[in-house]
PDB file of C-alpha atoms in Angstrom:
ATOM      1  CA  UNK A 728      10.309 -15.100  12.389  1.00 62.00           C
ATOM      2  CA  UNK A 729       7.224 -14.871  14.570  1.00 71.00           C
ATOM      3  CA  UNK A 730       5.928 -11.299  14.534  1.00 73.00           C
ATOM      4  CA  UNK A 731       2.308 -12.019  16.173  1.00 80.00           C
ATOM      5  CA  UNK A 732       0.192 -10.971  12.982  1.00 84.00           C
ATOM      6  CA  UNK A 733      -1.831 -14.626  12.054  1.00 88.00           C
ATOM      7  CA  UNK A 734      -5.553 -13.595  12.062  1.00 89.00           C
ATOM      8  CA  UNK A 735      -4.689 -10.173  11.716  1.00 92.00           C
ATOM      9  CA  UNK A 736      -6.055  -8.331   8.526  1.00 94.00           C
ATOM     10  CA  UNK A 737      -3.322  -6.299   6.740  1.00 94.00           C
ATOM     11  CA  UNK A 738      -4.132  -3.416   4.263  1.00 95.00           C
ATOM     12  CA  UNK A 739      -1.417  -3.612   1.399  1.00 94.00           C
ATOM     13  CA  UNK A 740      -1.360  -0.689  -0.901  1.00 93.00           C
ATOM     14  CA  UNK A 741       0.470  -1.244  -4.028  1.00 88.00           C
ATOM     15  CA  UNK A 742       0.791  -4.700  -3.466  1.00 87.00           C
ATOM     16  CA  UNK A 743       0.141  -6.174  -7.044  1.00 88.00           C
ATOM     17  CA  UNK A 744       3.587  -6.282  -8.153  1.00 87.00           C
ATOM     18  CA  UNK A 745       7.426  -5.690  -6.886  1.00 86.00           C
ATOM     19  CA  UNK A 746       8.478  -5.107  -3.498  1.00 86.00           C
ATOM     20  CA  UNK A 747       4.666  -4.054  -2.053  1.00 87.00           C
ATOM     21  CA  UNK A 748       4.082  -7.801  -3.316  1.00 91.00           C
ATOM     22  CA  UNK A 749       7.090  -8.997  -1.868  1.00 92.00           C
ATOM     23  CA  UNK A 750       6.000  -7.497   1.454  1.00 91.00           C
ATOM     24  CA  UNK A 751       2.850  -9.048   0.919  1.00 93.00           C
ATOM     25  CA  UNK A 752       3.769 -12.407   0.601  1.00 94.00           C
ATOM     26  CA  UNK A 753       5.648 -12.025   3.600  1.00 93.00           C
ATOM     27  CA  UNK A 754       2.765 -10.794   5.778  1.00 93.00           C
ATOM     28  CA  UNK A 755       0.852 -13.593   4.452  1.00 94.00           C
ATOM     29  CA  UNK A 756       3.365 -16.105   5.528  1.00 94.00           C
ATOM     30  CA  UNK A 757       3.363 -14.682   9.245  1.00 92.00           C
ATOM     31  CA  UNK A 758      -0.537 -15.536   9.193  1.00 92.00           C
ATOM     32  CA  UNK A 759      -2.133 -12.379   8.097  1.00 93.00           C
ATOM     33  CA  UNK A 760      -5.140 -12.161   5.836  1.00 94.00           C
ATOM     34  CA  UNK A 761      -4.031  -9.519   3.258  1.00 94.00           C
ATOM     35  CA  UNK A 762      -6.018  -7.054   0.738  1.00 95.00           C
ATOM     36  CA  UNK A 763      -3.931  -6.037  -1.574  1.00 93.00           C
ATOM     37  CA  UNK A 764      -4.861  -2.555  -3.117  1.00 93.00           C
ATOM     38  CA  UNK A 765      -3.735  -0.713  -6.368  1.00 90.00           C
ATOM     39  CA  UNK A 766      -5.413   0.665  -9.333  1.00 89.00           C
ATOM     40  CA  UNK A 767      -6.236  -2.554 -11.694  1.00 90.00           C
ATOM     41  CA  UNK A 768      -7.817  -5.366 -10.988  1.00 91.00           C
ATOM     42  CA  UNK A 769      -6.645  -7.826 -13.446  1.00 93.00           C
ATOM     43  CA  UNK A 770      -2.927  -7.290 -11.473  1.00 92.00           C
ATOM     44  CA  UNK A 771      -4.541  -7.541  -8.095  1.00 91.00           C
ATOM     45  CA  UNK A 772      -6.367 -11.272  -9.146  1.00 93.00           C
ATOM     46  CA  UNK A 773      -2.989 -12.134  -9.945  1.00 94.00           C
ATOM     47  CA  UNK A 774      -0.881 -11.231  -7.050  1.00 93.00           C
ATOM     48  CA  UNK A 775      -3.786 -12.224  -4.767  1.00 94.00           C
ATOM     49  CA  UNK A 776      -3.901 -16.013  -6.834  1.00 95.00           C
ATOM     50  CA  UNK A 777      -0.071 -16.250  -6.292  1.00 95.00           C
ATOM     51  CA  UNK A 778       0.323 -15.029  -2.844  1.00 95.00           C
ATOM     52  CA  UNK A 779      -2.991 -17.633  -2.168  1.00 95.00           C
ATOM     53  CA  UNK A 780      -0.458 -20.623  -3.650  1.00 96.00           C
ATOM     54  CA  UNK A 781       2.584 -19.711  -1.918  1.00 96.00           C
ATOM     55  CA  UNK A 782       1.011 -19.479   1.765  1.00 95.00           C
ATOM     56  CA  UNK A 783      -2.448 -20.373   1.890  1.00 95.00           C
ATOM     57  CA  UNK A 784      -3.953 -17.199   3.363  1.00 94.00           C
ATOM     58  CA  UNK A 785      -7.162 -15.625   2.587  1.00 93.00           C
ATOM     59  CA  UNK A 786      -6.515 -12.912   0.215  1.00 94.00           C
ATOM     60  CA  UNK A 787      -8.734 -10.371  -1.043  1.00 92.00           C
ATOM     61  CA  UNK A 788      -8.396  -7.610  -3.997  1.00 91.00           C
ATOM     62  CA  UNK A 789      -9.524  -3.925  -3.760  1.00 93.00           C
ATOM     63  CA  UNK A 790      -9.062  -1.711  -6.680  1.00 93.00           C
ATOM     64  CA  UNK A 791      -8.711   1.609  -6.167  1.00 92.00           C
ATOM     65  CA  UNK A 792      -6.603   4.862  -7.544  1.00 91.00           C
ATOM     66  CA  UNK A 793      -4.882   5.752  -4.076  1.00 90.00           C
ATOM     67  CA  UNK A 794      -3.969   9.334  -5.497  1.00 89.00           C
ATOM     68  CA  UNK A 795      -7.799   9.973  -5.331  1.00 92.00           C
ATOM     69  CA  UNK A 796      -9.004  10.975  -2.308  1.00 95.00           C
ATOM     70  CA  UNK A 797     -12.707   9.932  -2.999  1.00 96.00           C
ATOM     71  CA  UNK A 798     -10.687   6.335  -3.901  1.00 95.00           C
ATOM     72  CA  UNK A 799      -9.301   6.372  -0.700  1.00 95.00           C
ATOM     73  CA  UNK A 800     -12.188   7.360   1.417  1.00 97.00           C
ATOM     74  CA  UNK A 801     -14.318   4.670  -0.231  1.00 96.00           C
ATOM     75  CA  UNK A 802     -11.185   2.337   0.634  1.00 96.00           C
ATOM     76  CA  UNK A 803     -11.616   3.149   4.497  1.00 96.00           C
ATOM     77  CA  UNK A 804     -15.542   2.833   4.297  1.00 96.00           C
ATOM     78  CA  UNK A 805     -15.218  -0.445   2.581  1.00 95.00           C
ATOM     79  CA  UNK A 806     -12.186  -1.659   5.072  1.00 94.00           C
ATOM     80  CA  UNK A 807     -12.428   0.182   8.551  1.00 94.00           C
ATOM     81  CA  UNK A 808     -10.965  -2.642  10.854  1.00 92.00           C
ATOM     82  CA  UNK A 809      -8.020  -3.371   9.206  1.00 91.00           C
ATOM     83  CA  UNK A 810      -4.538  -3.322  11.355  1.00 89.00           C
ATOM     84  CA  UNK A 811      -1.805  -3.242  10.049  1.00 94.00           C
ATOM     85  CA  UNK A 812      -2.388  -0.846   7.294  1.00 95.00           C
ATOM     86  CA  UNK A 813       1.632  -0.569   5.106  1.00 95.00           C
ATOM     87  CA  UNK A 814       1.753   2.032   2.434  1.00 93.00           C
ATOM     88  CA  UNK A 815       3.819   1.180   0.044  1.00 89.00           C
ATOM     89  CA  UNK A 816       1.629   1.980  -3.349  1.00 84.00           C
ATOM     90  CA  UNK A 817       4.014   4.274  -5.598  1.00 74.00           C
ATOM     91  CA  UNK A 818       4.498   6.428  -8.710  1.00 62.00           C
ATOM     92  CA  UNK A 819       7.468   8.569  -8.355  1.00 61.00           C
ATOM     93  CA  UNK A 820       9.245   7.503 -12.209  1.00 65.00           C
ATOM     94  CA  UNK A 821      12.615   5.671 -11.677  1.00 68.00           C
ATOM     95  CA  UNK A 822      14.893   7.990 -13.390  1.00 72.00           C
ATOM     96  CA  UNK A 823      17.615  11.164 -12.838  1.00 77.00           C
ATOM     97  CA  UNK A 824      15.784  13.826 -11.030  1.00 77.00           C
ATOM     98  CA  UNK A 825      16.143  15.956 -14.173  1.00 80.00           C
ATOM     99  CA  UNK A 826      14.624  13.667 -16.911  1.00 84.00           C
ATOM    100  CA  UNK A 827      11.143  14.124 -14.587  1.00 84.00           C
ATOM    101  CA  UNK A 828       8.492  16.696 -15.292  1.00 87.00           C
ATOM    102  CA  UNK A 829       7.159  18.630 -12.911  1.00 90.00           C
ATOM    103  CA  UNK A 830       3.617  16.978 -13.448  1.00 88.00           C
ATOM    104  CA  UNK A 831       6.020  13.568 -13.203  1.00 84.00           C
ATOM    105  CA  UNK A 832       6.701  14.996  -9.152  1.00 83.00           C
ATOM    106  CA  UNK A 833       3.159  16.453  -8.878  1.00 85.00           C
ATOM    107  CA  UNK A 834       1.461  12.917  -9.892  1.00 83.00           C
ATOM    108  CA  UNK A 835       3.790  11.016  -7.281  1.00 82.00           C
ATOM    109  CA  UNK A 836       3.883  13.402  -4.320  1.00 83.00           C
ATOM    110  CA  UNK A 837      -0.413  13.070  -4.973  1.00 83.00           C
ATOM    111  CA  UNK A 838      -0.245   9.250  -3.967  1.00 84.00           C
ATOM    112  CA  UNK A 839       3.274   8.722  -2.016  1.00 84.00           C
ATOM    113  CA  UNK A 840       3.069  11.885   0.312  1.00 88.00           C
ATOM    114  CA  UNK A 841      -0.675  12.963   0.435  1.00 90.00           C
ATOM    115  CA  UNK A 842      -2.013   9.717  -0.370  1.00 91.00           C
ATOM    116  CA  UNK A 843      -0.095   8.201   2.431  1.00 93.00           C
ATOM    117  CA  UNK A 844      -1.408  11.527   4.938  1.00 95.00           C
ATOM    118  CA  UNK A 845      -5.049  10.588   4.092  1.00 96.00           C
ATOM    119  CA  UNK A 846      -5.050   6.875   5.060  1.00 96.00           C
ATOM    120  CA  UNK A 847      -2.982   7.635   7.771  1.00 96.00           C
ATOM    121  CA  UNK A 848      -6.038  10.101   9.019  1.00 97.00           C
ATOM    122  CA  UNK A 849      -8.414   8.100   7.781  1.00 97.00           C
ATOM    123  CA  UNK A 850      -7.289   4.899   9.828  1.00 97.00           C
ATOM    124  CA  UNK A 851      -4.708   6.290  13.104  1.00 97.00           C
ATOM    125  CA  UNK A 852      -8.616   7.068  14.983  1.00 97.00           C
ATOM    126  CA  UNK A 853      -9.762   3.880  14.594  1.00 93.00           C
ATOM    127  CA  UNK A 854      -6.721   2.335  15.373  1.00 95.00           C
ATOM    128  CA  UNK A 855      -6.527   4.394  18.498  1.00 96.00           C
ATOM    129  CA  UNK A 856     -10.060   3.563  19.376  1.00 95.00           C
ATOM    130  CA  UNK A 857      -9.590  -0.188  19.178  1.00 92.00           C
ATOM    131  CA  UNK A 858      -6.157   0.466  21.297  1.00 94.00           C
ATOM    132  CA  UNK A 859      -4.721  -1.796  18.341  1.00 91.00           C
ATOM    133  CA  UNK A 860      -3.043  -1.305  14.888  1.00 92.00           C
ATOM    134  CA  UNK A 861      -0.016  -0.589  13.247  1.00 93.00           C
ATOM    135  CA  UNK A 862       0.909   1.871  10.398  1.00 95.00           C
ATOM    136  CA  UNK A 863       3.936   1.678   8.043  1.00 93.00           C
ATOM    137  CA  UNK A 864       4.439   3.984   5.369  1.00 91.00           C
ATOM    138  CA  UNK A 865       7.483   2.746   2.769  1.00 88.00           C
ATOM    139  CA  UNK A 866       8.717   5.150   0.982  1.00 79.00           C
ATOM    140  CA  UNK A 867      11.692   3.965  -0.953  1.00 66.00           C
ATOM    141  CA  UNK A 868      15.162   4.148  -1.706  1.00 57.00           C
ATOM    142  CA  UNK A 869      15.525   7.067  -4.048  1.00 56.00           C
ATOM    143  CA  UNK A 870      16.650   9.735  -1.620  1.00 54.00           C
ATOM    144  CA  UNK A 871      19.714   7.621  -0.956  1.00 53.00           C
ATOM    145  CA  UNK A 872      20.652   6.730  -4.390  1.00 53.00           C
ATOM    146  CA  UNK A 873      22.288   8.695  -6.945  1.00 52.00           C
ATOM    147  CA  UNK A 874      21.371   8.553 -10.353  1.00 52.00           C
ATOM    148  CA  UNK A 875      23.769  10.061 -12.938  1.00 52.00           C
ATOM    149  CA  UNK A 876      21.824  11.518 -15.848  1.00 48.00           C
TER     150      UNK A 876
END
């Protein structure tokens, strides 16, 4: 499918593993140059290596804790002209509601809701400046599945 996106640059949170790689891998097949972001390098060198051999693009690795809003400022200082920028890092646990803490909710509503907020205000200006750039926030499928306990 052509979506228009080679030569753009595409900001990837949580793109070092499962379906924010998978996403990823699809960008980079439309054309985009991707930087992956998450918290370790070692995982980032590897998903960037891989999604380099599958499609050729230009990948490049930023580590950074996106709960931390100093990590995500420095993220926007380092990349300011990225479009499109997809959310997708996460950390809410993969288990029945009850079985999580409250620190469990605290920890993933830090990086999944405010996290995505803050690079959303950190990048929708320049975006709007350039009169370019797209922002997708994924936030997953648990509010429409069930988990029995």
């Amino acid at each position: 499918m052509e979506l228009n996106l080679a030569g753009k640059h595409l900001l990837m949170t949580g793109a070092s593993k499962g379906i924010g790689y998978e996403n990823a891998l699809s960008f980079a097949r439309e054309g985009c140059q991707i930087t992956p972001a998450s918290r370790r390098m070692e995982a980032l060198e590897r998903a960037a290596a891989m999604l380099h051999s599958q499609t050729g693009a230009t990948i490049h690795s930023h580590a950074a804790d996106l709960s931390s809003d100093k990590d995500r400022a420095h993220l926007f200082d380092a990349l300011p002209k990225i479009a499109p920028l997809v959310n997708d890092a996460g950390a809410i646990q993969s288990s029945p509601m009850s079985a999580c803490s409250m620190e469990d909710w605290r920890t993933g509503f830090e990086l999944r809701v405010w996290g995505y907020i803050h690079l959303c205000m950190l990048y929708a200006p320049a975006m709007r400046a350039r009169g370019s750039g797209t922002i997708v926030n994924i936030i997953g499928m648990g509010g429409r599945a069930m988990r029995s306990s």
